Amino acid sequence: MDAILLQLLNGLDKGSAYALIALGLTLIFGTLGVVNFAHGALFMIGAFCAVTLQRLLSLSYTVIDPEKKDFLGNPLEIKIPYVEKWFGEAAGQTIIDWSVPLAVLFAIPIMLFIGFAMERGLIKHFYKRPHADQILVTFGLAIVLQEIVKYFFGANPIPTPAPEAFRGSFDFGVLLGFDPNVIIYPYWRMIYFAFAMVIIGAVFAFLQFTTFGMVVRAGMADRETVGLLGIDIDKRFTLMFGLAAAVAGLAGVMYTPINSPNYHMGMDFLVLSFVVVVVGGMGSLPGAVLAGFLLGILESFASMNQIKSILPGIDQIIIYLVAIIILLTRPRGLMGRRGVMEE
Amino acid sequence: MSKTDLTRRGVLKTGTIAGAGLAVPTIFTAQSARAFTNEPTGDTVTLGFNVPQTGPYADEGADELRAFELAVEHLNGGGDGGMMSTFSSKTLDGTGIMGKKVEYVTGDTQTKSDAARASAKSMIEKDGAIMISGGSSSGVAVAVQGLCQEAGVIFMAGLTHSNDTTGKDKKANGFRHFFNAYMSAAALAPVLKNLYGDDRAAYHLTADYTWGWTQQESIQAATEAIGWQTINNVLTPLAATDFSSYIAPVLNSGADVLVLNHYGGNMVNSLTNAVEFGLRDKSVNNKNFEIVVPLYSELMARGAGNNIAGIPGSQNWDWKLPDEGTKAFVKSFGEKYGFPPSQAAHTCYAQTLLYADAVNRAQSFDPCAVGEALEGFEFDGLGNGPTLYRAEDHQCFKDVVVVRGKENPENEFDLVEIVEVTPRAQVEYEPDHPMFAGGALGSCNPGA
């Protein structure tokens, strides 16, 4: 029972990342009709916003310590961050320590700008082109973005830890009446799940309860009619692209303490996220979220030793297996709309 | 008058037999007279450096390339000569290899066997490379070694740690300076016994490919020999990025040690996940829970950050070793690039020098002559103390470095501390050891 509960928590956690990326993908597909293969790269860029802020906050000046030697036997150069000089050692270290939560604020304008630039600079030229062209151009863009990040940050993962206060794990089992140390779960993963829920809730509330969101939903249903009403739907859709980029970027920022960012992390998530979108139903926002959590949980359970001993290798194929079964029984996915990708 | 019966067919037949007959003695007496693949005829000789320039091991590849460039510079008389001055063999004098200036071409393995074979093939066929070196994956090494055997050139393996490279997949044209999984385990087990005692229960997570399998088999055997129990071994996909669902079952398995048979990004992520789930703060069976990473690299340690603190593992070489060869190499590399070399850089530099020296000693670029010069060759001065290139399987035997993640690093390069330098005798094994059984070295192939 405890093992199942632990894997359930894990699944919710994996599902959070899948759901956030799939939510952004569906926003773009639902509003603009564009299949955005560069969406994983946006997730990766978000993660590197956290790395960049961590580096900016750690910018240092050097002091020579003649007592100590560097690897060549020369006097050691010690780097002291400017924030420590300006705010004092303790406060400076705290600021650097909190670089990931601070990066959430740092990433929002950057991701919005990248989203707008991508849509206006490239994607808008492909609205009327076949989906295959859109896939090719966005996939190419993903590779370009990936290579740029690799050029500036290198190929190795870059540790970007959570603040000291949120490292370590929480005895979740005690809350549920289990013995101590039976179900312990990392603080940051719980924060990531809560963060995902807040973002998902905010996006739905925005679309559901604001006039802007109402117009966008109307545009998603019938773009031409909304345009005939004199509403500049294109401008709204550009904003939606920026919003989708920001959702992916924030998912990336908050993911960095879970796994150190590297330049190909977007590609690692991209294929899975597309499976999530297809299983949820192309164009369906609730479908994307539901499928994200469902597949995250299934993947987590499939990697349990008890299940792997019966079905070896199931952890590697479970998502695709479930996708095949769902698409055979419900060709539009779990919550797919009629007419989407069916012409 | 004697009658001659000359026919076209008869002349051809006689000529062929006579030609073959005349050629036979030269095969055994004058190797230089025999043609072989990419025999250098001008003033230069071309080496092929096949490293991952893209993909998850690109940083290791970049460091390997730096080392190759430094080796070529030194062979051609540039720079300070690096380890050429400390190398026990004295045939290298800065005039290239056998008086020919050294040139090189590079290829990108992408850490994929098929891409690595394709780039090595291109370097051999189009660029005329006479020796191929590099790589940072055992899958790649085994594939490229096979290709070099078929093509008739020497393969001086870079970073490859699977037992299979000089075990079941060994080849006469292939030579490995890097250590292997068996040697890691043999060096590590006694240190683990000292650190954590002989009554431990280990849980293994293993990368699901040739290196992971032989690494796990080796460390399981070595730790069981010191009294440890193996609770479970779970294979993890190479493409996995989040290992949390594999880490979670460890918590309640009864294990008090987690062995991560992972490398590169896999190790960085699995270790981060394990620390994040509080494994290092746990107490199981009245003992502190411990994590072991059998194969370390400083580049990986940098990726894992603080999580690596206190965790033991093994390395082929470390830039902090006190021998003269290491000092000379670190000085040379550090002054040129501004940071100390990785173990991948060291092994690639050493392999290039070893190849050049073998050609000089053999006085021939013929791969069979070079192979003969390397087989059973004993040397010193390239780090790790006295070293033997064993003839039976082309595996180098030298001291192994057992390290531990440093608790309080003084600078960004000071990531691991040397716990012990395990003497070569302790990590040696018979060529027919079961973990290396199967396959055959075969005979050298000179190619064309």
PDB file of C-alpha atoms in Angstrom, chain A residues 2-3 6-7 10 13-14 68-72 74 76-79 147 150 153-161 167-170 181-189 255-265 268-269 299-306 308 315-316, chain B residues 53-60 203 208 232 234-239 241-246 248-249 251-252 264-265 268-270 272-273 275-279 281-283 299-306 319 330-335 338-341 410-413:
ATOM      1  CA  ASP A   2       2.763   2.434   0.945  1.00  0.00           C
ATOM      2  CA  ALA A   3       4.652   1.592  -2.262  1.00  0.00           C
ATOM      3  CA  LEU A   6       4.523   6.610  -3.126  1.00  0.00           C
ATOM      4  CA  GLN A   7       4.296   5.830  -6.829  1.00  0.00           C
ATOM      5  CA  ASN A  10       5.515  10.267  -8.123  1.00  0.00           C
ATOM      6  CA  ASP A  13       4.668  14.823 -10.005  1.00  0.00           C
ATOM      7  CA  LYS A  14       5.678  13.504 -13.439  1.00  0.00           C
ATOM      8  CA  LYS A  68      46.334  29.038  -1.154  1.00  0.00           C
ATOM      9  CA  LYS A  69      47.357  27.688  -4.548  1.00  0.00           C
ATOM     10  CA  ASP A  70      45.320  26.893  -7.650  1.00  0.00           C
ATOM     11  CA  PHE A  71      45.704  23.695  -9.668  1.00  0.00           C
ATOM     12  CA  LEU A  72      48.869  24.991 -11.349  1.00  0.00           C
ATOM     13  CA  ASN A  74      49.761  29.805  -8.701  1.00  0.00           C
ATOM     14  CA  LEU A  76      44.494  31.074  -5.738  1.00  0.00           C
ATOM     15  CA  GLU A  77      41.917  33.466  -7.132  1.00  0.00           C
ATOM     16  CA  ILE A  78      38.858  33.506  -4.874  1.00  0.00           C
ATOM     17  CA  LYS A  79      35.586  34.653  -6.378  1.00  0.00           C
ATOM     18  CA  GLU A 147      22.251  24.344 -30.219  1.00  0.00           C
ATOM     19  CA  LYS A 150      24.522  24.313 -25.871  1.00  0.00           C
ATOM     20  CA  PHE A 153      26.003  26.773 -21.528  1.00  0.00           C
ATOM     21  CA  GLY A 154      27.821  23.592 -22.645  1.00  0.00           C
ATOM     22  CA  ALA A 155      26.472  20.074 -22.936  1.00  0.00           C
ATOM     23  CA  ASN A 156      26.738  18.970 -19.332  1.00  0.00           C
ATOM     24  CA  PRO A 157      23.858  19.280 -16.852  1.00  0.00           C
ATOM     25  CA  ILE A 158      24.110  22.380 -14.655  1.00  0.00           C
ATOM     26  CA  PRO A 159      23.125  21.965 -11.003  1.00  0.00           C
ATOM     27  CA  THR A 160      20.428  24.470 -10.047  1.00  0.00           C
ATOM     28  CA  PRO A 161      19.326  23.554  -6.533  1.00  0.00           C
ATOM     29  CA  ARG A 167      15.777  20.665   0.144  1.00  0.00           C
ATOM     30  CA  GLY A 168      15.294  17.285   1.760  1.00  0.00           C
ATOM     31  CA  SER A 169      12.064  15.396   2.180  1.00  0.00           C
ATOM     32  CA  PHE A 170       8.866  15.374   4.164  1.00  0.00           C
ATOM     33  CA  ASN A 181       9.998   6.925   7.335  1.00  0.00           C
ATOM     34  CA  VAL A 182       7.656   4.797   5.221  1.00  0.00           C
ATOM     35  CA  ILE A 183       6.407   7.409   2.764  1.00  0.00           C
ATOM     36  CA  ILE A 184       8.808  10.277   2.550  1.00  0.00           C
ATOM     37  CA  TYR A 185       8.591  12.686  -0.323  1.00  0.00           C
ATOM     38  CA  PRO A 186      10.828  15.580  -1.425  1.00  0.00           C
ATOM     39  CA  TYR A 187       9.573  19.040  -0.488  1.00  0.00           C
ATOM     40  CA  TRP A 188      10.361  20.487  -3.886  1.00  0.00           C
ATOM     41  CA  ARG A 189       8.338  17.850  -5.749  1.00  0.00           C
ATOM     42  CA  TYR A 255      11.713  21.746 -12.787  1.00  0.00           C
ATOM     43  CA  THR A 256      15.405  22.646 -12.465  1.00  0.00           C
ATOM     44  CA  PRO A 257      15.922  21.475  -8.860  1.00  0.00           C
ATOM     45  CA  ILE A 258      14.314  18.121  -9.759  1.00  0.00           C
ATOM     46  CA  ASN A 259      16.718  17.374 -12.616  1.00  0.00           C
ATOM     47  CA  SER A 260      19.715  19.534 -13.478  1.00  0.00           C
ATOM     48  CA  PRO A 261      18.981  21.376 -16.736  1.00  0.00           C
ATOM     49  CA  ASN A 262      20.723  20.338 -19.915  1.00  0.00           C
ATOM     50  CA  TYR A 263      20.301  21.474 -23.489  1.00  0.00           C
ATOM     51  CA  HIS A 264      18.324  18.433 -24.690  1.00  0.00           C
ATOM     52  CA  MET A 265      15.827  18.282 -21.830  1.00  0.00           C
ATOM     53  CA  ASP A 268      13.233  14.444 -23.788  1.00  0.00           C
ATOM     54  CA  PHE A 269       9.799  15.786 -22.898  1.00  0.00           C
ATOM     55  CA  GLU A 299       4.407   5.444 -16.100  1.00  0.00           C
ATOM     56  CA  SER A 300       5.266   5.629 -12.441  1.00  0.00           C
ATOM     57  CA  PHE A 301       3.385   2.430 -11.586  1.00  0.00           C
ATOM     58  CA  ALA A 302       4.914   0.626 -14.550  1.00  0.00           C
ATOM     59  CA  SER A 303       8.394   1.157 -13.130  1.00  0.00           C
ATOM     60  CA  MET A 304       7.511  -0.673  -9.893  1.00  0.00           C
ATOM     61  CA  ASN A 305       9.619  -3.806  -9.456  1.00  0.00           C
ATOM     62  CA  GLN A 306       6.564  -5.968  -8.841  1.00  0.00           C
ATOM     63  CA  LYS A 308       8.364  -5.119 -14.070  1.00  0.00           C
ATOM     64  CA  ASP A 315       8.036   0.959 -18.000  1.00  0.00           C
ATOM     65  CA  GLN A 316       9.499   1.887 -21.370  1.00  0.00           C
TER      66      GLN A 316
ATOM     67  CA  GLN B  53      30.946  16.624 -30.535  1.00  0.00           C
ATOM     68  CA  THR B  54      27.177  16.597 -30.125  1.00  0.00           C
ATOM     69  CA  GLY B  55      24.886  14.633 -27.824  1.00  0.00           C
ATOM     70  CA  PRO B  56      24.942  14.100 -24.076  1.00  0.00           C
ATOM     71  CA  TYR B  57      28.707  13.427 -23.823  1.00  0.00           C
ATOM     72  CA  ALA B  58      29.769  16.438 -25.924  1.00  0.00           C
ATOM     73  CA  ASP B  59      31.663  18.003 -23.007  1.00  0.00           C
ATOM     74  CA  GLU B  60      33.745  14.837 -22.602  1.00  0.00           C
ATOM     75  CA  TYR B 203      20.311  -2.200  -4.207  1.00  0.00           C
ATOM     76  CA  ASP B 208      20.420  -0.993 -19.578  1.00  0.00           C
ATOM     77  CA  ASN B 232      17.907  -6.183  -6.129  1.00  0.00           C
ATOM     78  CA  VAL B 234      16.841  -2.856 -11.520  1.00  0.00           C
ATOM     79  CA  LEU B 235      17.647  -2.004 -15.131  1.00  0.00           C
ATOM     80  CA  THR B 236      16.811   1.556 -16.136  1.00  0.00           C
ATOM     81  CA  PRO B 237      16.374   2.820 -19.692  1.00  0.00           C
ATOM     82  CA  LEU B 238      19.290   4.799 -21.064  1.00  0.00           C
ATOM     83  CA  ALA B 239      16.882   7.525 -22.162  1.00  0.00           C
ATOM     84  CA  THR B 241      15.721  11.464 -17.223  1.00  0.00           C
ATOM     85  CA  ASP B 242      13.685  11.229 -14.019  1.00  0.00           C
ATOM     86  CA  PHE B 243      14.663   8.272 -11.835  1.00  0.00           C
ATOM     87  CA  SER B 244      12.300   9.035  -8.967  1.00  0.00           C
ATOM     88  CA  SER B 245      10.033   6.075  -9.664  1.00  0.00           C
ATOM     89  CA  TYR B 246      13.098   3.795  -9.553  1.00  0.00           C
ATOM     90  CA  ALA B 248      11.142   5.272  -4.460  1.00  0.00           C
ATOM     91  CA  PRO B 249      11.143   1.440  -4.112  1.00  0.00           C
ATOM     92  CA  LEU B 251      13.278   3.276   0.427  1.00  0.00           C
ATOM     93  CA  ASN B 252      11.426   0.225   1.694  1.00  0.00           C
ATOM     94  CA  GLY B 264      26.968  10.912 -17.555  1.00  0.00           C
ATOM     95  CA  GLY B 265      23.588  12.614 -17.419  1.00  0.00           C
ATOM     96  CA  VAL B 268      23.708  13.156 -12.448  1.00  0.00           C
ATOM     97  CA  ASN B 269      19.930  12.732 -12.500  1.00  0.00           C
ATOM     98  CA  SER B 270      19.701   9.481 -10.538  1.00  0.00           C
ATOM     99  CA  THR B 272      20.124  14.056  -7.618  1.00  0.00           C
ATOM    100  CA  ASN B 273      16.866  12.113  -7.260  1.00  0.00           C
ATOM    101  CA  VAL B 275      19.590  12.701  -2.517  1.00  0.00           C
ATOM    102  CA  GLU B 276      16.314  14.541  -3.013  1.00  0.00           C
ATOM    103  CA  PHE B 277      14.360  11.540  -1.649  1.00  0.00           C
ATOM    104  CA  GLY B 278      16.397  11.782   1.514  1.00  0.00           C
ATOM    105  CA  LEU B 279      18.274   8.517   1.064  1.00  0.00           C
ATOM    106  CA  ASP B 281      19.678  11.106   5.613  1.00  0.00           C
ATOM    107  CA  LYS B 282      18.091   7.709   6.187  1.00  0.00           C
ATOM    108  CA  SER B 283      19.120   5.120   8.688  1.00  0.00           C
ATOM    109  CA  LEU B 299      32.804  16.302 -15.445  1.00  0.00           C
ATOM    110  CA  MET B 300      29.948  14.267 -13.959  1.00  0.00           C
ATOM    111  CA  ALA B 301      30.808  15.490 -10.472  1.00  0.00           C
ATOM    112  CA  ARG B 302      30.460  19.058 -11.725  1.00  0.00           C
ATOM    113  CA  GLY B 303      26.959  18.244 -13.027  1.00  0.00           C
ATOM    114  CA  ALA B 304      25.890  16.637  -9.770  1.00  0.00           C
ATOM    115  CA  GLY B 305      27.004  19.621  -7.670  1.00  0.00           C
ATOM    116  CA  ASN B 306      26.843  19.258  -3.882  1.00  0.00           C
ATOM    117  CA  TRP B 319      44.800  15.360 -12.234  1.00  0.00           C
ATOM    118  CA  VAL B 330      48.372  19.080 -16.017  1.00  0.00           C
ATOM    119  CA  LYS B 331      50.824  21.963 -16.425  1.00  0.00           C
ATOM    120  CA  SER B 332      50.817  21.697 -20.182  1.00  0.00           C
ATOM    121  CA  PHE B 333      47.030  21.294 -20.476  1.00  0.00           C
ATOM    122  CA  GLY B 334      46.234  23.827 -17.722  1.00  0.00           C
ATOM    123  CA  GLU B 335      48.394  26.559 -19.231  1.00  0.00           C
ATOM    124  CA  GLY B 338      42.934  27.321 -18.205  1.00  0.00           C
ATOM    125  CA  PHE B 339      41.539  24.316 -16.351  1.00  0.00           C
ATOM    126  CA  PRO B 340      42.779  20.847 -15.421  1.00  0.00           C
ATOM    127  CA  PRO B 341      42.259  17.917 -17.802  1.00  0.00           C
ATOM    128  CA  GLU B 410      38.005  25.018  -2.438  1.00  0.00           C
ATOM    129  CA  ASN B 411      37.388  25.828  -6.074  1.00  0.00           C
ATOM    130  CA  GLU B 412      35.332  24.642  -9.043  1.00  0.00           C
ATOM    131  CA  PHE B 413      37.978  22.068 -10.061  1.00  0.00           C
TER     132      PHE B 413
END
